[in-house]
Amino acid sequence: MGIEDRDWYRAEPRRRTGGVSRVGLIVGSLAVALALFALSPAVRGRLGFGLPFGMHARSADDRPNGFRVQLLPGGARVTLAERPLYARDDPWRAWLAGEARCPGGEARRASAAAQARTMLCLVNFARRHEGLRGLRLSRALSASSASKAADIIRCGQFQHGACGKSFDQVARDAGYRGSFGENLYIAEGQYVVPRVAVDQWLNSAGHRENLFRREWRTLGIARRAGADVGRIRDGVVWVNQFGA
């Protein structure tokens, strides 16, 4: 599973070649920014007003990255309203370890190895909260997970049988022979971090069932960046492979 929509609404000031001073252009740009800020969900909620003329259909409420505006021509875009990483009423929040228990859960710039360690911590926290034993890292399944992530990116197919292989072929090729399960996740932007990936799995019945199987003893983890798959651009693929 993954984040399906990464579109956002952009409002950029028009460039005019004549009749407008630089001061006027700056004032106009700031006016646009302030207007969009006033229409953001947080401000509307605090002031208690809604959007006119049916504009709610295009508000930041249903755009994952909220409103982004460019204050000056050629300048950086600024996000005025941004959706949270987790649902406000997330029923699985108690199974999701916080920063104190599993540090680095939202550290996008951490090394792949550091994020993999955080992923293992998050998975084991969720399993123990469910009354299950934690898992130990498997070299064979981690190598297999890395091969699956590479196949997904190479063939542009976000599926368990990427590149025409059977879902367990990479595990068998890596020398693993026991019972086998797999969870996949792909995302881009702020949603690539391990804590969000585990939260998405917890909120998916099939992935959650796989995560909470009693027979699992080992876990393989892979994180691979640079994914251009479907709507995802320069995203990250996570592969978790479970073994008995």
Coordinates of C-alpha atoms in Angstrom, one line a residue:
M1 CA 0.0 0.0 0.0
G2 CA 1.0 3.6 -0.2
I3 CA 0.0 7.2 -0.6
E4 CA -2.0 7.4 -3.8
D5 CA -2.3 11.2 -4.3
R6 CA 0.4 13.7 -4.0
D7 CA -1.2 16.6 -5.9
W8 CA -1.5 20.0 -4.4
Y9 CA -3.2 23.3 -5.2
R10 CA -0.8 26.0 -6.3
A11 CA -1.5 29.7 -6.5
E12 CA 1.3 31.7 -8.2
P13 CA 1.3 35.4 -8.9
R14 CA 1.1 36.3 -12.5
R15 CA 4.1 37.9 -14.0
R16 CA 3.4 41.1 -15.9
T17 CA 6.0 42.8 -18.0
G18 CA 4.7 46.4 -17.9
G19 CA 2.7 48.8 -15.9
V20 CA 3.4 47.1 -12.5
S21 CA 6.1 48.3 -10.1
R22 CA 8.2 45.8 -8.1
V23 CA 6.5 47.1 -4.9
G24 CA 3.1 46.5 -6.4
L25 CA 4.1 43.0 -7.4
I26 CA 5.4 42.2 -3.9
V27 CA 2.2 43.6 -2.4
G28 CA 0.0 41.5 -4.7
S29 CA 2.0 38.4 -4.0
L30 CA 1.6 38.9 -0.2
A31 CA -2.1 39.5 -0.7
V32 CA -2.5 36.2 -2.4
A33 CA -0.5 34.4 0.3
L34 CA -2.6 36.0 3.1
A35 CA -5.8 35.1 1.3
L36 CA -4.8 31.5 0.9
F37 CA -3.7 31.4 4.5
A38 CA -7.1 32.7 5.6
L39 CA -8.7 29.9 3.6
S40 CA -6.6 27.2 5.2
P41 CA -8.4 24.6 7.4
A42 CA -6.6 25.6 10.6
V43 CA -7.6 29.3 10.3
R44 CA -11.1 28.6 9.1
G45 CA -11.6 26.2 12.0
R46 CA -10.3 28.8 14.5
L47 CA -12.4 31.7 13.1
G48 CA -15.5 29.6 12.5
F49 CA -16.2 30.2 8.8
G50 CA -16.5 28.0 5.7
L51 CA -15.4 28.4 2.1
P52 CA -17.8 30.2 -0.3
F53 CA -19.1 28.9 -3.6
G54 CA -18.3 25.3 -3.0
M55 CA -14.6 25.9 -2.8
H56 CA -14.3 23.2 -0.1
A57 CA -13.9 20.6 -2.8
R58 CA -10.5 22.1 -3.6
S59 CA -9.4 23.1 -0.2
A60 CA -6.3 21.7 1.7
D61 CA -8.7 19.3 3.5
D62 CA -8.3 16.9 0.5
R63 CA -4.9 17.8 -0.7
P64 CA -2.1 15.8 1.1
N65 CA 0.4 18.7 1.1
G66 CA -2.0 21.6 1.6
F67 CA -1.6 25.0 0.1
R68 CA 1.8 26.0 -1.4
V69 CA 2.4 29.5 -2.6
Q70 CA 5.3 31.4 -4.2
L71 CA 5.7 34.7 -2.4
L72 CA 8.1 36.3 -4.9
P73 CA 8.9 35.5 -8.6
G74 CA 11.7 32.9 -8.6
G75 CA 11.5 32.5 -4.8
A76 CA 10.9 29.4 -2.8
R77 CA 7.4 28.0 -2.4
V78 CA 6.0 28.0 1.1
T79 CA 3.5 25.5 2.5
L80 CA 0.8 27.3 4.4
A81 CA -1.3 24.3 5.5
E82 CA -0.1 20.7 5.6
R83 CA -2.0 17.5 6.4
P84 CA -0.8 15.6 9.4
L85 CA 1.1 12.3 9.0
Y86 CA -1.4 10.3 11.0
A87 CA -5.2 10.3 11.2
R88 CA -6.6 12.2 14.2
D89 CA -8.8 9.3 15.2
D90 CA -6.2 6.6 14.3
P91 CA -7.6 3.4 16.1
W92 CA -4.1 1.8 16.1
R93 CA -2.2 4.7 17.7
A94 CA -1.5 2.7 20.9
W95 CA 0.4 0.1 18.8
L96 CA 2.6 2.8 17.2
A97 CA 5.8 3.5 19.2
G98 CA 6.6 7.1 19.9
E99 CA 9.9 8.9 19.5
A100 CA 11.1 8.1 23.0
R101 CA 10.6 4.3 22.5
C102 CA 11.8 4.1 18.8
P103 CA 13.8 7.2 17.9
G104 CA 14.0 8.4 14.3
G105 CA 10.5 7.3 13.3
E106 CA 10.1 10.5 11.2
A107 CA 13.7 11.2 10.3
R108 CA 13.7 11.4 6.5
R109 CA 17.4 12.3 6.3
A110 CA 18.7 9.5 8.5
S111 CA 20.7 6.8 6.8
A112 CA 19.0 3.7 5.4
A113 CA 20.6 1.6 8.1
A114 CA 19.4 3.8 10.9
Q115 CA 15.8 3.8 9.4
A116 CA 15.9 0.0 9.2
R117 CA 16.8 -0.2 12.9
T118 CA 13.9 2.1 13.6
M119 CA 11.6 0.0 11.5
L120 CA 12.6 -3.2 13.5
C121 CA 11.9 -1.3 16.7
L122 CA 8.5 -0.2 15.5
V123 CA 7.5 -3.6 14.3
N124 CA 8.5 -5.2 17.6
F125 CA 6.8 -2.6 19.7
A126 CA 3.5 -3.2 17.8
R127 CA 3.8 -7.0 18.1
R128 CA 4.6 -6.9 21.8
H129 CA 1.7 -4.5 22.4
E130 CA -0.4 -7.2 20.7
G131 CA 1.0 -9.8 23.2
L132 CA 3.3 -11.4 20.6
R133 CA 7.1 -12.0 20.7
G134 CA 9.5 -9.6 19.0
L135 CA 11.3 -10.6 15.8
R136 CA 15.1 -10.9 15.2
L137 CA 16.7 -9.5 12.1
S138 CA 17.4 -12.1 9.4
R139 CA 20.3 -11.5 7.0
A140 CA 18.8 -13.9 4.4
L141 CA 15.4 -12.2 4.5
S142 CA 17.0 -8.7 4.5
A143 CA 18.9 -9.6 1.3
S144 CA 15.7 -11.0 -0.1
S145 CA 13.8 -7.8 0.8
A146 CA 16.5 -5.7 -0.9
S147 CA 16.1 -7.8 -4.1
K148 CA 12.3 -7.3 -4.0
A149 CA 12.6 -3.5 -3.5
A150 CA 15.1 -3.4 -6.5
D151 CA 12.7 -5.4 -8.7
I152 CA 9.8 -3.0 -7.9
I153 CA 11.9 0.0 -8.9
R154 CA 13.6 -1.6 -11.9
C155 CA 10.3 -2.9 -13.4
G156 CA 8.1 -0.1 -12.2
Q157 CA 5.7 -2.5 -10.6
F158 CA 4.5 -2.1 -7.1
Q159 CA 3.4 -5.7 -6.5
H160 CA 4.6 -8.8 -4.7
G161 CA 5.3 -10.5 -8.0
A162 CA 7.3 -7.6 -9.6
C163 CA 9.2 -8.4 -12.8
G164 CA 7.1 -11.5 -13.4
K165 CA 8.6 -13.4 -10.5
S166 CA 6.5 -15.5 -8.0
F167 CA 6.0 -13.6 -4.7
D168 CA 8.5 -15.8 -2.8
Q169 CA 11.1 -16.3 -5.5
V170 CA 13.6 -13.7 -4.2
A171 CA 13.4 -15.3 -0.7
R172 CA 14.1 -18.8 -2.2
D173 CA 16.9 -17.4 -4.3
A174 CA 18.4 -15.9 -1.1
G175 CA 18.5 -19.3 0.5
Y176 CA 15.4 -19.0 2.7
R177 CA 13.3 -22.1 3.0
G178 CA 10.8 -21.6 5.8
S179 CA 7.3 -20.1 6.0
F180 CA 7.2 -16.6 4.4
G181 CA 5.2 -13.4 4.5
E182 CA 5.7 -9.9 3.1
N183 CA 4.4 -6.4 3.6
L184 CA 5.2 -3.6 1.0
Y185 CA 4.9 0.1 1.2
I186 CA 5.8 2.9 -1.2
A187 CA 5.5 6.7 -0.7
E188 CA 7.1 10.0 -1.5
G189 CA 7.7 13.3 0.4
Q190 CA 7.1 13.4 4.1
Y191 CA 5.3 10.0 4.0
V192 CA 8.4 7.9 3.4
V193 CA 9.5 7.5 7.0
P194 CA 9.3 4.2 8.9
R195 CA 6.7 5.3 11.5
V196 CA 4.2 6.3 8.8
A197 CA 4.8 3.0 6.9
V198 CA 4.1 0.9 10.0
D199 CA 1.0 3.1 10.8
Q200 CA -0.3 2.4 7.3
W201 CA 0.2 -1.3 7.7
L202 CA -1.6 -1.3 11.1
N203 CA -4.6 0.4 9.5
S204 CA -4.8 -2.2 6.7
A205 CA -6.5 -5.4 7.7
G206 CA -4.4 -7.7 5.5
H207 CA -1.1 -6.1 6.3
R208 CA -2.0 -6.0 10.0
E209 CA -2.8 -9.7 10.0
N210 CA 0.5 -10.5 8.4
L211 CA 2.3 -8.3 10.9
F212 CA 0.7 -10.1 13.9
R213 CA 1.1 -13.7 12.9
R214 CA 2.2 -15.8 15.9
E215 CA 4.5 -18.1 13.9
W216 CA 6.9 -15.4 12.8
R217 CA 10.4 -15.5 14.4
T218 CA 12.5 -13.4 12.0
L219 CA 12.2 -10.3 9.9
G220 CA 14.0 -9.0 6.8
I221 CA 13.9 -5.2 6.2
A222 CA 14.9 -3.2 3.1
R223 CA 14.5 0.5 2.3
R224 CA 15.2 1.7 -1.2
A225 CA 15.0 5.3 -2.5
G226 CA 14.7 6.7 -6.1
A227 CA 11.4 5.0 -6.9
D228 CA 9.4 6.2 -9.9
V229 CA 6.5 3.8 -9.9
G230 CA 2.9 4.8 -10.9
R231 CA 2.2 8.3 -9.5
I232 CA 5.2 8.1 -7.1
R233 CA 8.2 10.2 -8.1
D234 CA 11.6 9.9 -6.4
G235 CA 9.9 7.9 -3.7
V236 CA 10.9 5.2 -1.2
V237 CA 10.0 1.5 -1.2
W238 CA 9.9 -0.4 2.1
V239 CA 9.9 -4.2 2.1
N240 CA 9.3 -6.3 5.2
Q241 CA 9.6 -10.1 4.9
F242 CA 8.6 -12.3 7.7
G243 CA 9.9 -15.8 8.4
A244 CA 9.1 -18.6 10.9

